[in-house]
Tab-separated table of C-alpha atoms and ligand atoms in Angstrom:
chain	number	residue	atom	x	y	z
A	129	MET	CA	115.232	-63.240	95.011
A	130	THR	CA	111.513	-63.109	94.226
A	131	LEU	CA	109.440	-64.884	96.826
A	132	PRO	CA	105.944	-66.306	96.519
A	133	ALA	CA	103.415	-63.709	97.730
A	134	SER	CA	102.177	-66.010	100.512
A	135	THR	CA	105.606	-66.122	102.179
A	136	ALA	CA	105.184	-62.840	104.007
A	137	SER	CA	104.276	-64.010	107.515
A	138	PRO	CA	101.808	-61.652	109.213
A	139	HIS	CA	102.929	-62.889	112.597
A	140	ARG	CA	105.561	-61.668	114.967
A	141	PHE	CA	107.308	-64.145	117.183
A	142	PRO	CA	108.613	-63.629	120.717
A	143	PRO	CA	112.304	-62.625	120.877
A	144	ASP	CA	113.232	-65.892	122.604
A	145	PHE	CA	111.417	-68.050	120.029
A	146	VAL	CA	113.906	-70.679	118.796
A	147	TRP	CA	114.400	-71.120	115.043
A	148	GLY	CA	116.217	-74.207	113.860
A	149	VAL	CA	116.909	-76.953	111.380
A	150	ALA	CA	116.803	-80.685	112.067
A	151	THR	CA	118.436	-83.939	110.947
A	152	SER	CA	118.963	-87.441	112.344
A	153	ALA	CA	122.049	-89.611	112.649
A	154	PHE	CA	121.182	-92.540	110.378
A	155	GLN	CA	119.820	-90.259	107.665
A	156	ILE	CA	123.000	-88.189	107.247
A	157	GLU	CA	126.065	-89.563	109.028
A	158	GLY	CA	127.219	-92.530	106.913
A	159	ALA	CA	130.455	-94.066	108.259
A	160	ALA	CA	128.330	-97.100	109.062
A	161	THR	CA	131.187	-99.316	110.197
A	162	GLU	CA	133.833	-96.729	111.020
A	163	ASP	CA	135.608	-96.097	114.330
A	164	GLY	CA	133.970	-99.017	116.079
A	165	LYS	CA	130.328	-98.250	115.248
A	166	GLY	CA	127.991	-101.234	115.658
A	167	ALA	CA	125.108	-102.143	113.330
A	168	SER	CA	121.660	-100.680	113.856
A	169	ILE	CA	118.327	-102.237	112.916
A	170	TRP	CA	118.266	-99.915	109.904
A	171	ASP	CA	121.648	-101.237	108.718
A	172	SER	CA	120.091	-104.709	108.811
A	173	PHE	CA	116.736	-103.647	107.324
A	174	CYS	CA	118.424	-101.979	104.330
A	175	ARG	CA	119.830	-105.407	103.432
A	176	VAL	CA	116.344	-106.948	103.177
A	177	PRO	CA	115.529	-107.249	99.453
A	178	GLY	CA	112.722	-104.858	98.522
A	179	ALA	CA	112.682	-103.033	101.864
A	180	ILE	CA	114.095	-99.756	100.501
A	181	ALA	CA	112.579	-98.329	97.306
A	182	ASP	CA	115.916	-97.607	95.614
A	183	ALA	CA	117.765	-100.496	97.310
A	184	SER	CA	120.032	-97.973	99.036
A	185	ASN	CA	121.373	-97.875	102.588
A	186	GLY	CA	122.951	-95.554	105.141
A	187	ASP	CA	126.556	-96.612	104.568
A	188	VAL	CA	127.597	-93.213	103.184
A	189	ALA	CA	124.409	-91.094	103.276
A	190	CYS	CA	125.519	-87.422	103.382
A	191	ASP	CA	128.935	-88.373	104.767
A	192	HIS	CA	128.233	-85.996	107.629
A	193	TYR	CA	130.504	-88.011	109.935
A	194	HIS	CA	133.430	-86.635	107.919
A	195	ARG	CA	131.910	-83.366	106.702
A	196	TRP	CA	130.437	-82.145	109.989
A	197	ARG	CA	132.589	-78.971	110.049
A	198	GLU	CA	131.344	-77.894	106.628
A	199	ASP	CA	127.790	-78.770	107.663
A	200	LEU	CA	128.041	-76.738	110.862
A	201	ASP	CA	129.319	-73.774	108.852
A	202	LEU	CA	126.309	-74.210	106.587
A	203	ILE	CA	123.949	-74.247	109.566
A	204	ALA	CA	125.616	-71.128	110.957
A	205	SER	CA	125.286	-69.380	107.587
A	206	LEU	CA	121.498	-69.775	107.795
A	207	GLY	CA	121.364	-67.725	110.984
A	208	VAL	CA	119.388	-70.307	112.987
A	209	ASP	CA	119.401	-70.419	116.787
A	210	ALA	CA	119.390	-74.202	117.139
A	211	TYR	CA	120.327	-77.459	115.482
A	212	ARG	CA	118.348	-80.604	116.254
A	213	PHE	CA	120.355	-83.782	115.675
A	214	SER	CA	120.357	-87.316	117.015
A	215	VAL	CA	123.014	-89.532	118.533
A	216	SER	CA	123.503	-92.945	116.963
A	217	TRP	CA	123.182	-95.380	119.857
A	218	PRO	CA	125.208	-98.128	118.073
A	219	ARG	CA	127.967	-95.603	117.345
A	220	VAL	CA	128.472	-94.797	121.016
A	221	ARG	CA	127.539	-98.178	122.550
A	222	PRO	CA	127.832	-100.668	119.695
A	223	GLY	CA	126.006	-103.593	121.310
A	224	GLY	CA	123.386	-101.451	123.030
A	225	SER	CA	124.799	-102.511	126.389
A	226	GLY	CA	128.319	-103.337	127.555
A	227	ALA	CA	131.341	-101.352	126.395
A	228	TRP	CA	131.064	-97.726	125.300
A	229	ASN	CA	132.883	-96.598	122.157
A	230	ASP	CA	134.995	-93.562	122.973
A	231	LYS	CA	135.605	-92.677	119.315
A	232	GLY	CA	131.860	-92.468	118.771
A	233	LEU	CA	131.365	-90.336	121.863
A	234	ALA	CA	134.241	-88.088	120.772
A	235	PHE	CA	132.416	-87.420	117.481
A	236	TYR	CA	129.430	-85.984	119.366
A	237	ASP	CA	131.752	-84.017	121.660
A	238	ARG	CA	133.240	-82.367	118.564
A	239	LEU	CA	129.807	-81.785	117.059
A	240	VAL	CA	128.397	-80.171	120.208
A	241	ASP	CA	131.500	-78.061	120.777
A	242	GLY	CA	131.464	-77.051	117.107
A	243	LEU	CA	127.852	-75.898	117.440
A	244	LEU	CA	128.563	-73.925	120.590
A	245	ALA	CA	131.626	-72.326	119.002
A	246	ARG	CA	129.342	-71.097	116.197
A	247	GLY	CA	126.724	-69.794	118.624
A	248	ILE	CA	124.170	-72.517	117.806
A	249	LYS	CA	122.191	-74.286	120.524
A	250	PRO	CA	122.452	-78.101	120.430
A	251	TYR	CA	119.081	-79.938	120.647
A	252	LEU	CA	119.918	-83.609	121.091
A	253	THR	CA	117.696	-86.631	120.403
A	254	LEU	CA	118.678	-89.977	121.907
A	255	ASN	CA	116.613	-92.310	119.736
A	256	HIS	CA	115.758	-91.448	116.153
A	257	TRP	CA	115.003	-95.091	115.260
A	258	ASP	CA	118.507	-96.626	114.922
A	259	LEU	CA	118.332	-99.206	117.709
A	260	PRO	CA	121.503	-101.325	118.044
A	261	ALA	CA	120.941	-104.540	116.055
A	262	GLU	CA	122.220	-106.590	118.969
A	263	LEU	CA	119.312	-105.416	121.134
A	264	GLN	CA	116.885	-106.412	118.379
A	265	ALA	CA	118.353	-109.906	118.570
A	266	HIS	CA	117.095	-109.929	122.183
A	267	GLY	CA	113.595	-108.754	121.205
A	268	GLY	CA	114.181	-105.018	120.645
A	269	TRP	CA	111.442	-102.632	121.763
A	270	ALA	CA	109.005	-105.516	122.160
A	271	HIS	CA	111.129	-106.692	125.097
A	272	ARG	CA	110.888	-104.818	128.404
A	273	ASP	CA	114.645	-105.080	129.044
A	274	THR	CA	115.294	-102.704	126.130
A	275	ALA	CA	113.680	-99.953	128.209
A	276	HIS	CA	116.348	-100.481	130.870
A	277	ARG	CA	119.152	-100.553	128.272
A	278	PHE	CA	117.779	-97.237	126.962
A	279	VAL	CA	117.912	-95.682	130.432
A	280	GLU	CA	121.604	-96.661	130.732
A	281	TYR	CA	122.270	-95.186	127.296
A	282	ALA	CA	120.463	-91.961	128.244
A	283	GLN	CA	122.461	-91.705	131.451
A	284	GLY	CA	125.765	-92.197	129.619
A	285	ILE	CA	124.970	-89.545	127.005
A	286	ALA	CA	123.694	-87.082	129.601
A	287	ALA	CA	126.839	-87.587	131.674
A	288	ARG	CA	128.998	-86.895	128.622
A	289	LEU	CA	127.066	-84.125	126.825
A	290	GLY	CA	124.418	-82.906	129.265
A	291	ASP	CA	126.599	-80.002	130.390
A	292	ARG	CA	126.426	-78.532	126.867
A	293	VAL	CA	123.157	-79.508	125.170
A	294	VAL	CA	120.076	-77.367	125.720
A	295	THR	CA	117.512	-80.142	125.385
A	296	ILE	CA	117.537	-83.925	125.436
A	297	THR	CA	114.698	-85.649	123.610
A	298	THR	CA	114.235	-89.289	124.523
A	299	HIS	CA	112.457	-90.600	121.414
A	300	ASN	CA	111.557	-89.279	118.001
A	301	GLU	CA	108.096	-90.429	116.882
A	302	PRO	CA	107.341	-93.546	118.957
A	303	TRP	CA	104.219	-94.158	116.791
A	304	VAL	CA	106.451	-94.667	113.760
A	305	MET	CA	108.775	-97.093	115.560
A	306	ALA	CA	105.873	-99.043	117.047
A	307	VAL	CA	103.403	-99.116	114.156
A	308	LEU	CA	105.503	-98.865	110.991
A	309	GLY	CA	108.281	-100.924	112.575
A	310	HIS	CA	106.185	-103.646	114.257
A	311	GLU	CA	102.634	-103.666	112.830
A	312	THR	CA	102.821	-102.828	109.124
A	313	GLY	CA	106.511	-103.764	109.025
A	314	ILE	CA	107.403	-101.232	106.334
A	315	PHE	CA	110.155	-99.809	108.582
A	316	ALA	CA	112.863	-101.516	110.628
A	317	PRO	CA	112.771	-104.000	112.238
A	318	GLY	CA	110.079	-105.143	109.779
A	319	VAL	CA	107.820	-107.027	112.211
A	320	LYS	CA	104.136	-107.430	111.271
A	321	ASP	CA	102.182	-108.123	114.430
A	322	ARG	CA	99.725	-105.845	116.207
A	323	ALA	CA	100.347	-107.163	119.726
A	324	THR	CA	104.105	-106.761	119.274
A	325	ALA	CA	103.543	-103.185	118.094
A	326	ALA	CA	101.505	-102.398	121.216
A	327	GLN	CA	104.262	-103.835	123.428
A	328	ALA	CA	106.888	-101.806	121.565
A	329	ALA	CA	104.837	-98.635	122.047
A	330	HIS	CA	104.490	-99.312	125.767
A	331	HIS	CA	108.195	-100.008	126.245
A	332	LEU	CA	109.155	-96.891	124.298
A	333	LEU	CA	106.914	-94.780	126.530
A	334	LEU	CA	108.095	-96.552	129.666
A	335	SER	CA	111.742	-96.064	128.720
A	336	HIS	CA	111.041	-92.367	128.154
A	337	GLY	CA	109.592	-91.934	131.642
A	338	LEU	CA	112.272	-94.011	133.355
A	339	ALA	CA	114.990	-92.080	131.503
A	340	LEU	CA	113.531	-88.745	132.631
A	341	GLN	CA	113.546	-89.916	136.250
A	342	ALA	CA	117.115	-91.207	135.960
A	343	LEU	CA	118.460	-88.073	134.245
A	344	ARG	CA	116.864	-85.811	136.836
A	345	ALA	CA	118.264	-88.015	139.604
A	346	GLN	CA	121.766	-87.602	138.181
A	347	GLY	CA	121.357	-83.825	138.108
A	348	CYS	CA	121.134	-83.414	134.314
A	349	LYS	CA	120.668	-79.719	133.506
A	350	SER	CA	119.346	-80.140	129.964
A	351	ARG	CA	115.632	-79.674	129.417
A	352	LEU	CA	113.941	-83.038	128.881
A	353	GLY	CA	111.094	-84.086	126.616
A	354	ILE	CA	109.838	-86.303	123.800
A	355	VAL	CA	108.917	-85.719	120.135
A	356	LEU	CA	105.643	-87.064	118.703
A	357	ASN	CA	104.403	-87.169	115.111
A	358	LEU	CA	100.881	-85.790	115.318
A	359	SER	CA	98.091	-84.706	112.993
A	360	PRO	CA	94.539	-83.571	113.397
A	361	VAL	CA	92.408	-86.520	112.328
A	362	GLN	CA	89.283	-85.590	110.395
A	363	PRO	CA	86.456	-87.769	109.048
A	364	ALA	CA	86.156	-87.826	105.237
A	365	THR	CA	82.403	-87.147	105.536
A	366	ASP	CA	79.970	-86.338	108.293
A	367	ASN	CA	78.647	-89.921	108.271
A	368	GLU	CA	78.636	-91.679	111.620
A	369	SER	CA	80.857	-94.495	110.286
A	370	ASP	CA	83.544	-92.037	109.113
A	371	ARG	CA	83.340	-90.076	112.374
A	372	ALA	CA	83.768	-93.276	114.404
A	373	ALA	CA	86.722	-94.353	112.256
A	374	ALA	CA	88.349	-90.924	112.675
A	375	ARG	CA	87.815	-91.003	116.434
A	376	LEU	CA	89.559	-94.384	116.689
A	377	GLU	CA	92.408	-93.221	114.445
A	378	ASP	CA	92.836	-90.137	116.636
A	379	GLY	CA	93.046	-92.538	119.590
A	380	LYS	CA	95.730	-94.669	117.949
A	381	LEU	CA	97.832	-91.779	116.629
A	382	LEU	CA	97.474	-89.019	119.202
A	383	ARG	CA	95.718	-90.070	122.418
A	384	TRP	CA	97.684	-93.355	122.714
A	385	TYR	CA	100.776	-91.182	123.318
A	386	MET	CA	99.405	-87.932	124.749
A	387	ASP	CA	97.110	-89.560	127.342
A	388	PRO	CA	99.772	-91.692	129.086
A	389	LEU	CA	102.339	-88.859	128.904
A	390	PHE	CA	99.991	-86.229	130.345
A	391	LYS	CA	97.191	-88.188	132.064
A	392	ALA	CA	98.971	-91.404	133.100
A	393	ALA	CA	96.429	-93.642	131.337
A	394	TYR	CA	95.904	-95.274	127.951
A	395	PRO	CA	92.672	-94.244	126.181
A	396	ALA	CA	89.868	-96.690	127.012
A	397	ASP	CA	88.523	-96.890	123.433
A	398	VAL	CA	91.913	-97.938	122.026
A	399	LEU	CA	92.441	-100.479	124.816
A	400	GLU	CA	89.034	-101.938	123.992
A	401	HIS	CA	89.894	-101.972	120.280
A	402	LEU	CA	93.174	-103.821	120.997
A	403	GLY	CA	91.508	-106.360	123.262
A	404	ALA	CA	93.936	-109.221	123.952
A	405	ASP	CA	96.640	-107.363	121.962
A	406	ALA	CA	96.830	-104.581	124.584
A	407	PRO	CA	100.289	-104.360	126.170
A	408	PRO	CA	101.035	-105.821	129.612
A	409	VAL	CA	101.250	-102.850	131.992
A	410	ARG	CA	102.917	-103.371	135.369
A	411	PRO	CA	102.102	-101.406	138.529
A	412	GLY	CA	103.978	-98.108	138.468
A	413	ASP	CA	104.437	-98.030	134.672
A	414	MET	CA	101.844	-95.361	133.996
A	415	ALA	CA	103.116	-93.054	136.730
A	416	ALA	CA	106.638	-93.455	135.355
A	417	ILE	CA	105.503	-92.600	131.803
A	418	ALA	CA	103.789	-89.440	133.036
A	419	ALA	CA	107.000	-87.962	134.492
A	420	PRO	CA	106.780	-84.164	134.029
A	421	MET	CA	108.413	-82.853	130.860
A	422	ASP	CA	110.155	-79.555	130.184
A	423	PHE	CA	108.950	-79.412	126.581
A	424	LEU	CA	107.017	-81.382	123.991
A	425	GLY	CA	108.170	-81.627	120.379
A	426	VAL	CA	105.578	-81.955	117.614
A	427	ASN	CA	106.448	-83.150	114.123
A	428	TYR	CA	103.781	-82.018	111.666
A	429	TYR	CA	103.536	-82.710	107.948
A	430	SER	CA	99.819	-82.989	107.087
A	431	ARG	CA	96.358	-83.745	108.444
A	432	ALA	CA	94.932	-87.269	108.433
A	433	VAL	CA	91.567	-87.783	106.757
A	434	VAL	CA	89.797	-91.030	107.585
A	435	SER	CA	87.076	-92.851	105.732
A	436	ALA	CA	85.479	-96.042	107.051
A	437	ALA	CA	85.393	-97.291	103.448
A	438	GLY	CA	89.192	-97.410	103.050
A	439	PRO	CA	92.170	-95.151	102.391
A	440	TRP	CA	91.301	-91.530	101.598
A	441	ASP	CA	92.681	-90.149	98.335
A	442	ALA	CA	94.554	-86.915	99.152
A	443	THR	CA	94.428	-85.764	95.521
A	444	THR	CA	90.659	-85.283	95.847
A	445	SER	CA	91.140	-82.322	98.197
A	446	GLY	CA	92.356	-79.975	95.472
A	447	ARG	CA	95.306	-78.951	97.640
A	448	PRO	CA	98.948	-79.224	96.548
A	449	ILE	CA	100.447	-82.665	97.236
A	450	THR	CA	104.094	-83.234	98.135
A	451	ASP	CA	106.372	-85.814	96.551
A	452	MET	CA	105.495	-88.138	99.473
A	453	GLY	CA	101.837	-87.943	98.418
A	454	TRP	CA	101.018	-85.859	101.496
A	455	GLU	CA	98.445	-83.067	101.242
A	456	VAL	CA	99.716	-79.551	102.044
A	457	TYR	CA	97.423	-78.437	104.870
A	458	PRO	CA	99.027	-75.718	107.039
A	459	GLU	CA	95.867	-74.806	108.966
A	460	GLY	CA	95.960	-78.343	110.385
A	461	LEU	CA	99.047	-77.332	112.335
A	462	THR	CA	97.217	-74.472	114.062
A	463	GLU	CA	94.281	-76.786	114.759
A	464	LEU	CA	96.572	-79.445	116.215
A	465	LEU	CA	98.509	-77.046	118.453
A	466	LEU	CA	95.286	-75.489	119.768
A	467	ARG	CA	93.892	-78.926	120.537
A	468	LEU	CA	97.039	-80.019	122.431
A	469	HIS	CA	96.851	-76.824	124.480
A	470	ARG	CA	93.131	-77.276	125.131
A	471	ASP	CA	93.082	-80.993	126.012
A	472	TYR	CA	96.394	-81.407	127.856
A	473	ALA	CA	98.488	-79.473	130.376
A	474	VAL	CA	101.319	-79.142	127.875
A	475	PRO	CA	104.725	-77.629	128.634
A	476	PRO	CA	106.284	-75.270	126.032
A	477	LEU	CA	105.796	-76.732	122.553
A	478	TYR	CA	108.246	-76.870	119.687
A	479	VAL	CA	107.463	-77.804	116.132
A	480	THR	CA	110.521	-80.030	115.923
A	481	GLU	CA	109.979	-81.095	112.295
A	482	ASN	CA	108.107	-79.540	109.418
A	483	GLY	CA	108.933	-79.455	105.740
A	484	GLY	CA	108.241	-81.069	102.416
A	485	ALA	CA	109.703	-83.417	99.841
A	486	PHE	CA	109.299	-81.961	96.375
A	487	LYS	CA	110.626	-82.891	92.949
A	488	ASP	CA	113.550	-80.486	92.875
A	489	VAL	CA	115.281	-79.457	89.680
A	490	PHE	CA	118.967	-78.673	90.053
A	491	ASP	CA	119.713	-76.231	87.278
A	492	SER	CA	122.923	-74.229	86.782
A	493	GLY	CA	123.840	-74.467	90.454
A	494	ARG	CA	120.391	-73.470	91.700
A	495	VAL	CA	117.241	-75.180	92.989
A	496	ASP	CA	114.182	-72.971	92.564
A	497	ASP	CA	112.005	-74.777	95.116
A	498	ARG	CA	109.261	-72.222	95.637
A	499	ASP	CA	106.829	-75.043	96.515
A	500	ARG	CA	108.998	-75.891	99.555
A	501	THR	CA	109.409	-72.225	100.476
A	502	GLU	CA	105.679	-71.754	100.312
A	503	TYR	CA	105.171	-74.881	102.421
A	504	ILE	CA	107.551	-73.690	105.133
A	505	ALA	CA	106.326	-70.108	105.135
A	506	THR	CA	102.658	-71.052	105.408
A	507	HIS	CA	103.391	-73.473	108.246
A	508	ILE	CA	105.409	-70.831	110.098
A	509	ALA	CA	102.365	-68.574	109.745
A	510	ALA	CA	100.228	-71.406	111.178
A	511	VAL	CA	102.523	-71.536	114.222
A	512	GLY	CA	102.223	-67.757	114.540
A	513	GLU	CA	98.445	-68.107	114.541
A	514	ALA	CA	98.621	-70.718	117.338
A	515	LEU	CA	100.829	-68.355	119.326
A	516	ARG	CA	98.383	-65.521	118.775
A	517	GLN	CA	95.630	-67.735	120.155
A	518	GLY	CA	97.623	-68.437	123.304
A	519	VAL	CA	99.489	-71.717	122.650
A	520	PRO	CA	102.863	-71.740	124.470
A	521	MET	CA	105.034	-72.127	121.360
A	522	ALA	CA	108.788	-72.112	121.973
A	523	GLY	CA	110.303	-72.872	118.575
A	524	TYR	CA	110.123	-74.135	115.009
A	525	MET	CA	112.597	-76.365	113.156
A	526	VAL	CA	112.669	-77.128	109.455
A	527	TRP	CA	112.929	-80.741	108.362
A	528	SER	CA	115.456	-81.016	106.986
A	529	LEU	CA	118.772	-79.228	106.762
A	530	LEU	CA	120.004	-81.581	104.034
A	531	ASP	CA	118.531	-83.935	101.467
A	532	ASN	CA	119.081	-87.305	103.111
A	533	PHE	CA	118.143	-90.978	103.449
A	534	GLU	CA	114.350	-90.939	103.607
A	535	TRP	CA	113.987	-94.391	105.189
A	536	ALA	CA	111.997	-96.867	103.041
A	537	SER	CA	111.973	-94.284	100.209
A	538	GLY	CA	115.788	-94.192	100.067
A	539	TYR	CA	117.392	-91.116	98.513
A	540	ALA	CA	114.686	-90.460	95.911
A	541	LYS	CA	112.667	-88.174	98.188
A	542	ARG	CA	114.345	-84.873	98.994
A	543	PHE	CA	113.326	-82.941	102.112
A	544	GLY	CA	116.423	-80.723	102.390
A	545	ILE	CA	116.554	-76.960	102.154
A	546	VAL	CA	120.118	-77.714	101.077
A	547	HIS	CA	120.594	-79.874	97.995
A	548	VAL	CA	123.051	-82.778	98.254
A	549	ASP	CA	124.712	-84.193	95.163
A	550	TYR	CA	125.253	-87.769	96.335
A	551	GLN	CA	128.022	-88.373	93.764
A	552	THR	CA	130.215	-85.486	94.888
A	553	GLN	CA	128.642	-84.749	98.313
A	554	ARG	CA	128.480	-81.117	97.255
A	555	ARG	CA	125.965	-79.073	99.243
A	556	THR	CA	124.001	-76.265	97.536
A	557	PRO	CA	121.491	-74.158	99.470
A	558	LYS	CA	118.160	-74.254	97.639
A	559	ASP	CA	116.065	-71.112	97.256
A	560	SER	CA	114.103	-72.244	100.351
A	561	ALA	CA	117.314	-72.037	102.411
A	562	LEU	CA	117.986	-68.553	101.071
A	563	TRP	CA	114.425	-67.583	101.930
A	564	TYR	CA	114.732	-69.023	105.468
A	565	ARG	CA	117.980	-67.088	105.953
A	566	GLU	CA	116.294	-63.830	104.903
A	567	PHE	CA	113.285	-64.595	107.078
A	568	LEU	CA	115.544	-65.206	110.083
A	569	LYS	CA	117.403	-61.973	109.371
A	570	SER	CA	114.116	-60.122	109.617
A	571	GLN	CA	113.264	-61.954	112.847
A	572	ASN	CA	116.656	-61.026	114.267
A	573	ALA	CA	116.167	-57.407	113.264
A	574	LEU	CA	112.851	-57.406	115.137
A	575	ARG	CA	114.559	-58.965	118.151
A	576	GLY	CA	117.085	-56.139	118.116
A	577	ALA	CA	114.283	-53.616	117.890
A	578	THR	CA	112.555	-55.255	120.856
A	579	ARG	CA	115.696	-55.073	122.925
A	580	THR	CA	115.799	-51.339	122.330
A	581	GLY	CA	112.088	-51.157	123.087
A	582	ALA	CA	111.159	-49.979	119.586
A	583	THR	CA	108.753	-52.803	118.707
A	584	SER	CA	106.141	-54.762	120.551
A	585	PHE	CA	106.151	-58.498	119.932
A	586	GLN	CA	102.528	-59.299	120.452
A	587	GLY	CA	101.176	-61.903	118.075
A	588	GLY	CA	99.003	-60.966	115.148
B	767	LIG	O1	112.573	-88.127	107.507
B	767	LIG	C1	111.576	-88.276	108.464
B	767	LIG	C2	112.161	-88.107	109.856
B	767	LIG	O2	113.194	-88.994	110.100
B	767	LIG	C3	111.090	-88.351	110.886
B	767	LIG	N1	109.914	-87.553	110.631
B	767	LIG	C4	109.386	-87.557	109.291
B	767	LIG	C5	110.479	-87.263	108.287
B	767	LIG	C6	109.915	-87.240	106.868
B	767	LIG	O3	109.323	-88.457	106.555
C-alpha cells in the first residue's frame, strides 16, 4: 500500500503507550428495544421531526449488539492495545433507577471477557450521552437528583465489571451534553435555555466527582477519570474585540470544565458572563468535583477560531476541511496538550478521540481514504511532539472503529476506519485501518527492540 508522504511519524512513543480505537453504545449497538433495554433520550430525540439530518435513528445502527464477536475480531486484527466503548445506561438499568436488567449487564460481561480473551484492554465509559428517558422525564441533567442516580449506576457497573476494565470514564464530553443538549438544543434532549445548560453542566461535573468518591470507597481497582472535548481557542484577528471573544469562548469550552476539576472553582469571567444564569452551587460541591483523577481523556478534532463579528469561516484558512466542515489543524493538538500541562496539574493524558469524517468512496471492495490516514498520522505526530516537550501522554485512540450514527448528522457522516454497509452490515477495513495496523506493527517492533535494550525510546 502506498501511503501519503506525511504519514511517516518522526516520533517514538514509550513502550507502555496505549494505542486504541473508540466507539459509543448508542452509535453502534442497535437492538434499541431488545432484551429489556429501556429508551434513552436519543431514542426519543430521533423521533422529533427534523432533529436528525437523514431522519434516521439508533434502532439498528451497526447491529453491534449481535455482531460484537465479529467486531472484537476486527479490533484484534488491527493490533491495538485497547478498546474504548461505552455502556448504555438504559440497557442495564432501563428506568435509570430501580431494577437492573441482567440481560443488559450480561452483554457487557461478554464484551469485556471477549476483549480480555483477545488480549485487548477494556476502557469503559459510563455516560456517552444516552441518558435513560425516564430520568429526563424527571428533569434529566438539569435536576440535581440525576447526579445521585448516576452515582448508583456507576457503583453498579463498577461492582459488575470493575474487576476487569482498566479504566472507567464517568462522562464523555460534558460540554456537548450541557450546551448542545440544553442551550442550542441541536442534540438530545433538545432544550434551548442557557440557565438550564449551566445547571446541567454543574450536575454532570458534580456527578463525576461524587461517583469517583463512591467508586474509591467501594474499592474499585479501575483507573478513574473523565473525557473532555477541548480545542485551543484562537482569535480570528489581533483586534481587542476578537481577543476578548476568544478569551470568553476559552472560558466556556475549556476553563469551565478544567478549573472546577483541577482547581475546585468555576472561572470568574464565565460566572460574571452568566450572571443570574449561573448554576446553584451548594457547599461541598466544588470540593467533590475536584476529586483526584487517575487520568484525563481529551477528544480533539480541530481548533476553534473566534471572531467578535460572528461565526468564523473555516474555509478561509486554506487548510483541508473535513466532511463535518471542521478545519484540519493537527498542531492545535500539540498546543492544547502543552497548555493543559502548563496550566493544570494534570494526571496522565489520553487522546481518547481523534479522527475525521470524509466523503469515502467504496470502490471494488476498497476505500482509499488517504485524507483520513493523513489526518490520523499528522495528529499522532502532534501527540508525539507534545510527548517530546514533556506532556505526560499515556495513549491515543482513533475515533472511530466503525462508521456509525453521527448524532444529529445521522449516518451520512462517516468517521470509521472500517466501512459499514448499512444494508448488509458488512464491515470492510478502509485503507486508514490498514495503515493504522501497519503503524502499530512498527510500534510493536520498536517495543520488542526496547525490551531487548536495542532501541532507546526518547521522543523526537
Ligand atoms: O461521534 C462523536 C462522538 O460521539 C463524540 N465526540 C465527537 C465525535 C464526532 O463528532
